[in-house]
Short mmCIF file of C-alpha atoms and ligand atoms in Angstrom, two decimals:
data_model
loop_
_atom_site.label_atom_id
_atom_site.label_comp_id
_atom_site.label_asym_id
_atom_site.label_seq_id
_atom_site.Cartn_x
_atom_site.Cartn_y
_atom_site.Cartn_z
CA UNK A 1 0.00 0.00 0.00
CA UNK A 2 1.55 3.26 -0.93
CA UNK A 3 1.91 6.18 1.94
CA UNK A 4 -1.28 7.78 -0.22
CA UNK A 5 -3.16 4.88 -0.72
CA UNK A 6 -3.22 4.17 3.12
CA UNK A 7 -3.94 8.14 3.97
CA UNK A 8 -6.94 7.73 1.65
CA UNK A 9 -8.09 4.28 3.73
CA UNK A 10 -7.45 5.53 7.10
CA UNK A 11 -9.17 9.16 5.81
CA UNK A 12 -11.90 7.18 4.83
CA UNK A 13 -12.26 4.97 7.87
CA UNK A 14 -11.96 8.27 10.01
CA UNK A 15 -14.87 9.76 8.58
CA UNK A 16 -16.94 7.19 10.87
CA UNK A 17 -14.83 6.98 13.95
CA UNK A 18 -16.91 10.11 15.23
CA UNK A 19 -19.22 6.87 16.00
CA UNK A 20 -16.65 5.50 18.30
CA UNK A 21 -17.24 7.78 21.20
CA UNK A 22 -20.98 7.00 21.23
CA UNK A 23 -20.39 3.90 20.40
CA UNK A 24 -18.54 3.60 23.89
CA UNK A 25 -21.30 3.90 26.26
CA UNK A 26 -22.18 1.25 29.04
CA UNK A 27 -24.54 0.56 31.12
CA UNK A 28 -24.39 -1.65 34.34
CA UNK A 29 -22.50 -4.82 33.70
CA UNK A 30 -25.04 -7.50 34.69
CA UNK A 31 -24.42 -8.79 37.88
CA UNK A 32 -23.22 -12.50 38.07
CA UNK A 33 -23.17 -13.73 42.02
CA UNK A 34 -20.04 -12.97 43.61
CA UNK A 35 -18.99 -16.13 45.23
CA UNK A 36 -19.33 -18.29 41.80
CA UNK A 37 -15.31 -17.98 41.64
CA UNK A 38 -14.69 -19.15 44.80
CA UNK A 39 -17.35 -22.01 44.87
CA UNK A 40 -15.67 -23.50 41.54
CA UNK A 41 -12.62 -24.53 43.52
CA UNK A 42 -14.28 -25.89 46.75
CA UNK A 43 -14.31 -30.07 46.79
CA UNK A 44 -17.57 -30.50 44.49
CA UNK A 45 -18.44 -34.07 46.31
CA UNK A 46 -18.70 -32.21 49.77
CA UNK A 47 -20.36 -29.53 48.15
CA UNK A 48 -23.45 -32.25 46.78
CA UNK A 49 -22.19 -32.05 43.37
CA UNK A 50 -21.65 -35.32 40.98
CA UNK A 51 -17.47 -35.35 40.40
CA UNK A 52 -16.47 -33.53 37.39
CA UNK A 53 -14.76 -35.76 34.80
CA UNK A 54 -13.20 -32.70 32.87
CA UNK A 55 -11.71 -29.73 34.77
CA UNK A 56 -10.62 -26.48 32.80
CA UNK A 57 -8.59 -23.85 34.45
CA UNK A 58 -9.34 -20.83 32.57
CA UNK A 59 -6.48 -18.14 33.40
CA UNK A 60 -6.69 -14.37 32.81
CA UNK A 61 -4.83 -10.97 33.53
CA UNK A 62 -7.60 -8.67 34.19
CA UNK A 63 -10.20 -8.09 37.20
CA UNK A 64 -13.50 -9.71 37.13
CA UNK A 65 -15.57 -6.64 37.08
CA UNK A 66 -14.47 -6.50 33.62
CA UNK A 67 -15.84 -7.68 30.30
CA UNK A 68 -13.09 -10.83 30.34
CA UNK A 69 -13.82 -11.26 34.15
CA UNK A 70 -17.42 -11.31 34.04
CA UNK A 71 -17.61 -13.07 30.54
CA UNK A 72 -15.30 -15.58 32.38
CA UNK A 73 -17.93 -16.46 35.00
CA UNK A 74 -20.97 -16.62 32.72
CA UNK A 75 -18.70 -19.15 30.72
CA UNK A 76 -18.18 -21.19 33.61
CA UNK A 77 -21.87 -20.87 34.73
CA UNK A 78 -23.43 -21.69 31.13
CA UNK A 79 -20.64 -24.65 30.54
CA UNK A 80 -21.33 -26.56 33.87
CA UNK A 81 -25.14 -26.69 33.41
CA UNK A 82 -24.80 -27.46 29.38
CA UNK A 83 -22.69 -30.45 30.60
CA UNK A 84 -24.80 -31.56 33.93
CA UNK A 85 -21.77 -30.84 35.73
CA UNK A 86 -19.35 -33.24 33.87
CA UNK A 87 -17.14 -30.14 33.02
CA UNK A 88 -16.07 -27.54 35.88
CA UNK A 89 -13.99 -24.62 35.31
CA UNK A 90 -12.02 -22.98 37.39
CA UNK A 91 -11.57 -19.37 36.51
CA UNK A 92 -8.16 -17.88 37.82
CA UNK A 93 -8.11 -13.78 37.20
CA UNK A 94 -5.74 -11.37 37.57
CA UNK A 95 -2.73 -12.99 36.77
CA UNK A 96 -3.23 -15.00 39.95
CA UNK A 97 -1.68 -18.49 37.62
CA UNK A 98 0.40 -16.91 34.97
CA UNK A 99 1.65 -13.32 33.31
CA UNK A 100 1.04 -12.05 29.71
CA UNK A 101 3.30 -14.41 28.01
CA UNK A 102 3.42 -17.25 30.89
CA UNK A 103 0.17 -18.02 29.92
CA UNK A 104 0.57 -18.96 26.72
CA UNK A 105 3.07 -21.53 27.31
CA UNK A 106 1.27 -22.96 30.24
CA UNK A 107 -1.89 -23.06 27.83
CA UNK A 108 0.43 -25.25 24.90
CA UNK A 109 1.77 -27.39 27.90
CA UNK A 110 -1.44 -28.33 29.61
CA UNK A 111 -0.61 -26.50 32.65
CA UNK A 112 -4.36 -24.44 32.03
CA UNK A 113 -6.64 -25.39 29.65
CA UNK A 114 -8.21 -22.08 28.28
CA UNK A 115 -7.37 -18.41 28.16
CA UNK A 116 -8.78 -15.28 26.49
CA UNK A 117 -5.35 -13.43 25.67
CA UNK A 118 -5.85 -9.50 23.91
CA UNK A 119 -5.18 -9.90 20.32
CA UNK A 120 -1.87 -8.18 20.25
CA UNK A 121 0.01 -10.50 21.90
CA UNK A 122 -0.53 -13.36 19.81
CA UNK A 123 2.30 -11.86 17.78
CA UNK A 124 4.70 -12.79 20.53
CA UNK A 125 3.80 -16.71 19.84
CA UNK A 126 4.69 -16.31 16.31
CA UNK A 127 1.30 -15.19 14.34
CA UNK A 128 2.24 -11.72 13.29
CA UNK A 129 -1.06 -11.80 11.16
CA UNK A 130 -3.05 -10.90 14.94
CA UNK A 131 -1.27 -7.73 14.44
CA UNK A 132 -4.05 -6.62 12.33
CA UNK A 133 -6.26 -5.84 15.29
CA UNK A 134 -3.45 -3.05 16.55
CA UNK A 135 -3.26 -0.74 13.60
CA UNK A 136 -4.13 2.66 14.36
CA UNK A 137 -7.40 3.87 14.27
CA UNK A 138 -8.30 0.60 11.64
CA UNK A 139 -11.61 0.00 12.77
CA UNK A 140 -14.26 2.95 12.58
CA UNK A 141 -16.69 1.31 14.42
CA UNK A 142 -17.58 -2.02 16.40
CA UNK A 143 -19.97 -3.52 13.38
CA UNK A 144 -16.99 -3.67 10.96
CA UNK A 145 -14.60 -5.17 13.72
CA UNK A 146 -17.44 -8.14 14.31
CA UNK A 147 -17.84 -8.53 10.45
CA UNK A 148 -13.90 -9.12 10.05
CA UNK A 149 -13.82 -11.12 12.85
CA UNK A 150 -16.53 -13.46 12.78
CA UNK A 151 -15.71 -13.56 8.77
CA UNK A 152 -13.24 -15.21 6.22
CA UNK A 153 -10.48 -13.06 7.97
CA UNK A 154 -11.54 -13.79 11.76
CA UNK A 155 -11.21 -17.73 10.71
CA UNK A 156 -8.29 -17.83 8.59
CA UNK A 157 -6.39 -15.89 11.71
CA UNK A 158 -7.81 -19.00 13.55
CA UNK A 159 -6.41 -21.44 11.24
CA UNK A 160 -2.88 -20.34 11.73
CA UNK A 161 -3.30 -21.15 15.66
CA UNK A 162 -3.10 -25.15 15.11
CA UNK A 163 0.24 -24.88 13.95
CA UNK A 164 1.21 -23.56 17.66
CA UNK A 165 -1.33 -26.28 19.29
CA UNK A 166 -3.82 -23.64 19.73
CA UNK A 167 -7.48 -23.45 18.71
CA UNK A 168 -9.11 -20.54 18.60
CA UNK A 169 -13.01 -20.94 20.49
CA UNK A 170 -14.07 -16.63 19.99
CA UNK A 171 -13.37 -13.30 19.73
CA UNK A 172 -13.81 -11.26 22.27
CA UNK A 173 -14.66 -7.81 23.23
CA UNK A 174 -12.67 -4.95 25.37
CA UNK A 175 -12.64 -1.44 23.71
CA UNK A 176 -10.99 1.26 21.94
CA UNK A 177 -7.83 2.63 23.67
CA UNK A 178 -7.31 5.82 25.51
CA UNK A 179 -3.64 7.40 26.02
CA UNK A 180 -3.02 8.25 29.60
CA UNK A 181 -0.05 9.84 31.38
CA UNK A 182 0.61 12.84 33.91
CA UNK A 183 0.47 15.50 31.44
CA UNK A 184 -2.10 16.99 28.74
CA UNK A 185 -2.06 15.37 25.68
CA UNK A 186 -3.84 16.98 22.87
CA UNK A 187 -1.45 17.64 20.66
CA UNK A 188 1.05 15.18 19.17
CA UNK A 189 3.90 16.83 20.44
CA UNK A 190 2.72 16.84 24.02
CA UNK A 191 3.58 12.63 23.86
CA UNK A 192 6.91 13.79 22.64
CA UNK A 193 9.71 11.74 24.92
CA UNK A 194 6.91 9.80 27.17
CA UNK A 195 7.91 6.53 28.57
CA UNK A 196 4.81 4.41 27.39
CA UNK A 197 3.87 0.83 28.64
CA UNK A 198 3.20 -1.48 25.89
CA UNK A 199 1.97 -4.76 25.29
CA UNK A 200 4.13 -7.28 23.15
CA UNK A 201 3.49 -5.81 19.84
CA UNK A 202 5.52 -5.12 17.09
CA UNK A 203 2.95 -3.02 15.37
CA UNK A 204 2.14 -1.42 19.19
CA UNK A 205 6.04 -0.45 19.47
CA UNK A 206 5.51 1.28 15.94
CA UNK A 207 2.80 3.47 16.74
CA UNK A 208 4.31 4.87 20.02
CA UNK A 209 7.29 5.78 17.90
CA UNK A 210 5.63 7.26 15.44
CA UNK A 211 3.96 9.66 17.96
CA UNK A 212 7.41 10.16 19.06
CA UNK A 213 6.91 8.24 22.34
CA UNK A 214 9.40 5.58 23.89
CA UNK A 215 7.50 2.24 24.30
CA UNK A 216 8.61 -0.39 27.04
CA UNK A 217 6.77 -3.88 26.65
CA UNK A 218 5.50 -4.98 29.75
CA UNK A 219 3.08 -7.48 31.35
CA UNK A 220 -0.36 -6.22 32.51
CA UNK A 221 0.14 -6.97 35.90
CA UNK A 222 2.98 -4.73 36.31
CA UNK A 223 1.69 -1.89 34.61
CA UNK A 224 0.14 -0.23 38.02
CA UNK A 225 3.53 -0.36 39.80
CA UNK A 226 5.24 0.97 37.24
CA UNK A 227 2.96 3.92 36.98
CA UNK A 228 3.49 5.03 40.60
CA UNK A 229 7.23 4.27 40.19
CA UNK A 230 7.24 6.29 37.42
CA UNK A 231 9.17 3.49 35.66
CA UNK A 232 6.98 4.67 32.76
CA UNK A 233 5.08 8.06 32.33
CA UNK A 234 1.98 6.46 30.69
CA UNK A 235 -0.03 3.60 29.10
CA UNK A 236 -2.95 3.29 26.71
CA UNK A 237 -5.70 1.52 27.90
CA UNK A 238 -9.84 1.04 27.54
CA UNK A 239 -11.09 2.86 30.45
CA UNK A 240 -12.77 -0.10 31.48
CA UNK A 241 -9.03 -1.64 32.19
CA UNK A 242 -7.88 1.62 33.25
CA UNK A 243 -10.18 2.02 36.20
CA UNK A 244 -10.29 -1.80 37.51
CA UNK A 245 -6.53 -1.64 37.69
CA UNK A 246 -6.71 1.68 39.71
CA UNK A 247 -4.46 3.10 37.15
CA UNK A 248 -6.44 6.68 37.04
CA UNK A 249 -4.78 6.79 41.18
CA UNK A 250 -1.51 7.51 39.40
CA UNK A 251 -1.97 9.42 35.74
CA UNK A 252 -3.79 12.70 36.39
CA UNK A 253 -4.56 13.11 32.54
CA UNK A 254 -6.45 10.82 30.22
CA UNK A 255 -6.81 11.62 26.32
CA UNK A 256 -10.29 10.05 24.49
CA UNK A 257 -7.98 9.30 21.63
CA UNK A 258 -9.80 5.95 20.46
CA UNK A 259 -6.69 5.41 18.43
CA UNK A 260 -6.53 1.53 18.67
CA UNK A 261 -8.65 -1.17 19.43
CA UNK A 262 -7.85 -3.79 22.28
CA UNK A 263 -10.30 -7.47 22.08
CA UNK A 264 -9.54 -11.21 22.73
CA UNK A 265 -8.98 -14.51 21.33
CA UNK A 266 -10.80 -17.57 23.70
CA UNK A 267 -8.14 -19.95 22.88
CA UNK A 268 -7.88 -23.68 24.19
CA UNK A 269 -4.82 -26.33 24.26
CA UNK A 270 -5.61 -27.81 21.03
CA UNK A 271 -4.98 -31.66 22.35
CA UNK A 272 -7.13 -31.38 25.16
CA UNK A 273 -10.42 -29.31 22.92
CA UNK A 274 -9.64 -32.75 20.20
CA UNK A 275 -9.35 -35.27 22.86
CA UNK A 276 -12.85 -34.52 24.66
CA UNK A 277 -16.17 -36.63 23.86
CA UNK A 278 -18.05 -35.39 21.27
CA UNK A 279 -21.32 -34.26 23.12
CA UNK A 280 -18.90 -32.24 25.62
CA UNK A 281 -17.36 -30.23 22.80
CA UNK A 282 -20.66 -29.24 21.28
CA UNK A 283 -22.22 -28.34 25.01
CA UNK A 284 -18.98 -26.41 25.14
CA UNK A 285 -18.96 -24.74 22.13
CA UNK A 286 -22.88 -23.90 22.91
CA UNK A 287 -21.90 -22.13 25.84
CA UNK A 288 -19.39 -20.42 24.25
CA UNK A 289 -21.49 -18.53 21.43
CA UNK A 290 -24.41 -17.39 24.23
CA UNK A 291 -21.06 -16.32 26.39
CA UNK A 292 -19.76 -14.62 23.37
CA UNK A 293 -22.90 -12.50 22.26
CA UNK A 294 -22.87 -11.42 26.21
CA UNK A 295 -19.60 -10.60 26.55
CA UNK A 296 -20.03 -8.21 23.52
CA UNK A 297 -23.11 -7.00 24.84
CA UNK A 298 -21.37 -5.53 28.19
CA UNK A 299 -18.07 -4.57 26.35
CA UNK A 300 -19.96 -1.91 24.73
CA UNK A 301 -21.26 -0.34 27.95
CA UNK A 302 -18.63 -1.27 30.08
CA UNK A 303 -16.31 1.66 29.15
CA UNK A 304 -18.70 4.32 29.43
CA UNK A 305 -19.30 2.88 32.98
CA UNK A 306 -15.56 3.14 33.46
CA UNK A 307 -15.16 6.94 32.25
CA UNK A 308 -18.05 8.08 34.61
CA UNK A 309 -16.17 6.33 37.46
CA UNK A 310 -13.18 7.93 36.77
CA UNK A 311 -14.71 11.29 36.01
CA UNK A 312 -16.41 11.27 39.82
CA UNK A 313 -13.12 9.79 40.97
CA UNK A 314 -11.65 13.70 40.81
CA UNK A 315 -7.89 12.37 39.97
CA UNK A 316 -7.78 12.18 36.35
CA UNK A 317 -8.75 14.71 34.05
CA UNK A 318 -10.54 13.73 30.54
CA UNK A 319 -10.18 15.41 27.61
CA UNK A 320 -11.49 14.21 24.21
CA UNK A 321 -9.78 15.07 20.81
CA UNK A 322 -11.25 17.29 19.16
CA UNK A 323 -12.12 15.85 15.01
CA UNK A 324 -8.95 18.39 13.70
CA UNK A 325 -6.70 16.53 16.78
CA UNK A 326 -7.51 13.35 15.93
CA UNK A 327 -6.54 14.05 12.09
CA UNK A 328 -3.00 14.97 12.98
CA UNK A 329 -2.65 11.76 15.28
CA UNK A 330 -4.08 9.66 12.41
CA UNK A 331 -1.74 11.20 9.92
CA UNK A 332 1.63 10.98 12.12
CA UNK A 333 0.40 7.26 12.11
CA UNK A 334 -0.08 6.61 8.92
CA UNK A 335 3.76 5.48 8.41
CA UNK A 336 2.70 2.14 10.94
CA UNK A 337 0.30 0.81 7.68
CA UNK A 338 3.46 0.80 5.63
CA UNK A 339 5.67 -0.36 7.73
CA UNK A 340 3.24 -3.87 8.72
CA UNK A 341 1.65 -4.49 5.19
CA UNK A 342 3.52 -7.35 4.60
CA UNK A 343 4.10 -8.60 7.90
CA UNK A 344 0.35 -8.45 8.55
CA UNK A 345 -0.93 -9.03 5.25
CA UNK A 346 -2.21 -6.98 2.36
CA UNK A 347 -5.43 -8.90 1.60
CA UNK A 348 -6.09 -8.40 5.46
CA UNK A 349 -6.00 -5.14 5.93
CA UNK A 350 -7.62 -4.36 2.66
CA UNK A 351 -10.35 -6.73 3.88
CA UNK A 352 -11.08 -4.05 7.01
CA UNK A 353 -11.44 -1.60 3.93
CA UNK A 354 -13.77 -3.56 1.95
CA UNK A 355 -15.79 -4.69 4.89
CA UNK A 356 -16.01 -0.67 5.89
CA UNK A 357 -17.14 -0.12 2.61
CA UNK A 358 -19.81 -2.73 2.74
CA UNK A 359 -20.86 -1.74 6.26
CA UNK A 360 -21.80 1.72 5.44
CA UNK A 361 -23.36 1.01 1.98
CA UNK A 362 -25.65 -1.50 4.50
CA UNK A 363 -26.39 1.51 6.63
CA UNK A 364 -27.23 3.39 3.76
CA UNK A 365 -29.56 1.21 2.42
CA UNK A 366 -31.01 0.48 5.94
CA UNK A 367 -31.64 4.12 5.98
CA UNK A 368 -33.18 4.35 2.60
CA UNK A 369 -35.69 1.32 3.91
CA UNK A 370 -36.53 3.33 7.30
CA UNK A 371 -37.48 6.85 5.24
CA UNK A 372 -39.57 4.74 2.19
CA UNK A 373 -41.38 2.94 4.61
CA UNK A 374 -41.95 6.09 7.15
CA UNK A 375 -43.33 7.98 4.15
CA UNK A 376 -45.34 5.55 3.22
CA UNK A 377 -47.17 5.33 7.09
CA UNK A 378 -47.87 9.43 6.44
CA UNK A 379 -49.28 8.46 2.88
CA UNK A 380 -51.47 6.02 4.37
C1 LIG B 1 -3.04 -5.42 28.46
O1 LIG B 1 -2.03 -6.13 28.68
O2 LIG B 1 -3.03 -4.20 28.50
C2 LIG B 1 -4.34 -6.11 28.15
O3 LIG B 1 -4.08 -7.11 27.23
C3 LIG B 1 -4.96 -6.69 29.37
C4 LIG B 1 -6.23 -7.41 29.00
O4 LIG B 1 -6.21 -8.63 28.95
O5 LIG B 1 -7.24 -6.72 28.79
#
């Protein structure tokens, strides 16, 4: 893709990021029990329950009042009733089993059976492809991200996980990313010099240099610490992340930059997902797809949620970027597309292009349905 081909694609995709912002809102997650993570590791014969023949320990980074967290527990809750309590999972959050890149080996060695890792760090395992996910302001809105995913592109990304004894169950929601740090950030010079936490992402560790920021991979877990050490100045985050993790105690500013998007792949030891009886799989994979459609469901309202917290928290201050502010970031970006075409993939990221396209010809044509059929109500 030439430097003006991609302007023109990412010009085009910006016209309907406006949507992002509104896209954002959230409203209450639904509330699962507390006490469902806890019960899932008591002795299930004292507890009246028939013994489990199949146990999966499901390991994540985040907190559970999260869209992971909570999509974790209505997995476990939907997966143990499908099965009549042949399967029990045992959900283990916030790094509590394994860090960012622990995790994946302890997935391939059958240490933990499932995980939900965000998309960019699947690059770290050896499938650059995932990288996709992390260019800059790539997706305008959340129905072309579901289209790619849950299309051709979403399952030939899939495909390539075998090859690593992976197999890929669903994609996941978070968000789109905000910048945070201890100083305003508006223009692209204020990032100028910031020490930025990362996660491991080739494509990631592109974009911070291009907005002339110094990037420092590190796991999730230790992004907090660092923060109040002041090992690094900022991070980018979905607000939903950024207030679970306490982050906005220690960055006083917070920049609605939606420049990225940050989701997850359910992913299971390949072996194990082949190895179990037939019926199991299919109960699993039932409970998987009604997980799925809820975890998307309170992704979307989770970060608004998040941003009013932090607003009435009084220790971060928000600012949006203004349409003309987000140009220039998208533009001192644009070098990123360049750089990862053919690491990523041409036909991918033209596929995000097409499927834009096609989404907003849809809308259009939804549109044109709604006004015909409204006129012809007044008509009538
Ligand atoms: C991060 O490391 O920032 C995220 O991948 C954490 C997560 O799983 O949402």
């Amino acid at each position: 893709m030439k430097l003006c081909t991609a302007m023109v694609f990412v010009l085009t995709l910006a016209a309907s990021s406006l949507a992002i912002a509104a896209e954002e809102t959230l409203k209450e997650p639904l509330a699962i029990p507390l006490g469902t993570q806890a019960s899932a590791n008591k002795d299930p014969v004292a507890a009246g329950l028939p013994e489990a023949e199949i146990v999966i320990k499901f390991s994540h980074v985040v907190a559970r009042d999260t869209p992971k967290g909570l999509a974790a527990e209505k997995f476990k809750q939907l997966a143990e009733q499908n099965t009549n309590g042949r399967v029990r999972v045992d959900i283990f959050p916030n790094s509590l089993l394994y860090k960012d890149n622990e995790e994946f080996e302890a997935l391939q060695n059958g240490s933990v059976q499932m995980l939900a890792p965000s998309l960019s760090k699947f690059g770290h395992i050896g499938v650059r492809e995932f990288e996709l996910f992390d260019l800059p302001y790539i997706f305008p809105n959340r129905e072309v991200l579901h289209r790619v995913m849950d299309g051709e592109a979403g399952r030939s990304l899939f495909k390539k996980l075998s090859s690593k004894g992976l197999t890929g169950l669903a994609y996941w929601d978070n968000g789109f990313k905000q910048m945070s740090s201890n100083q305003p950030m508006q223009k692209v010079t204020d990032l100028n010099g910031l020490k930025v936490r990362i996660q491991s992402s080739k494509v990631l560790e592109a974009q911070m240099k291009a907005l002339g920021m110094k990037p420092q991979v590190m796991p999730f877990s230790e992004v907090y610490p660092a923060l109040q050490q002041g090992i690094v100045d900022g991070a980018e985050n979905p607000v939903s992340n950024f207030y679970t993790q306490k982050m906005h105690e220690v960055q006083k500013h917070l920049t609605i930059s939606n420049h990225g998007y940050l989701g997850y792949a359910v992913i299971v030891n390949k072996k194990f997902w082949d190895e179990l009886p037939a019926d199991i799989r299919n109960a699993l994979n039932q409970a998987m797809k009604e997980t799925t459609d809820f975890e998307r469901e309170i992704a979307e309202n989770a970060n608004e949620d998040a941003l009013t917290k932090v607003l009435a928290s009084n220790t971060t201050e928000v600012y949006t970027l203004s349409p003309k502010e987000r140009t220039t970031w998208q533009l001192a970006l644009l070098p990123v597309y360049q750089e990862f075409e053919n690491v990523i993939g041409k036909y991918l990221i033209k596929s995000v292009a097409y499927t834009a396209q096609q989404v907003l010809k849809d809308q259009k044509e939804a549109d044109r349905k709604n006004k015909a059929s409204a006129k012809k109500k007044n008509q009538n």
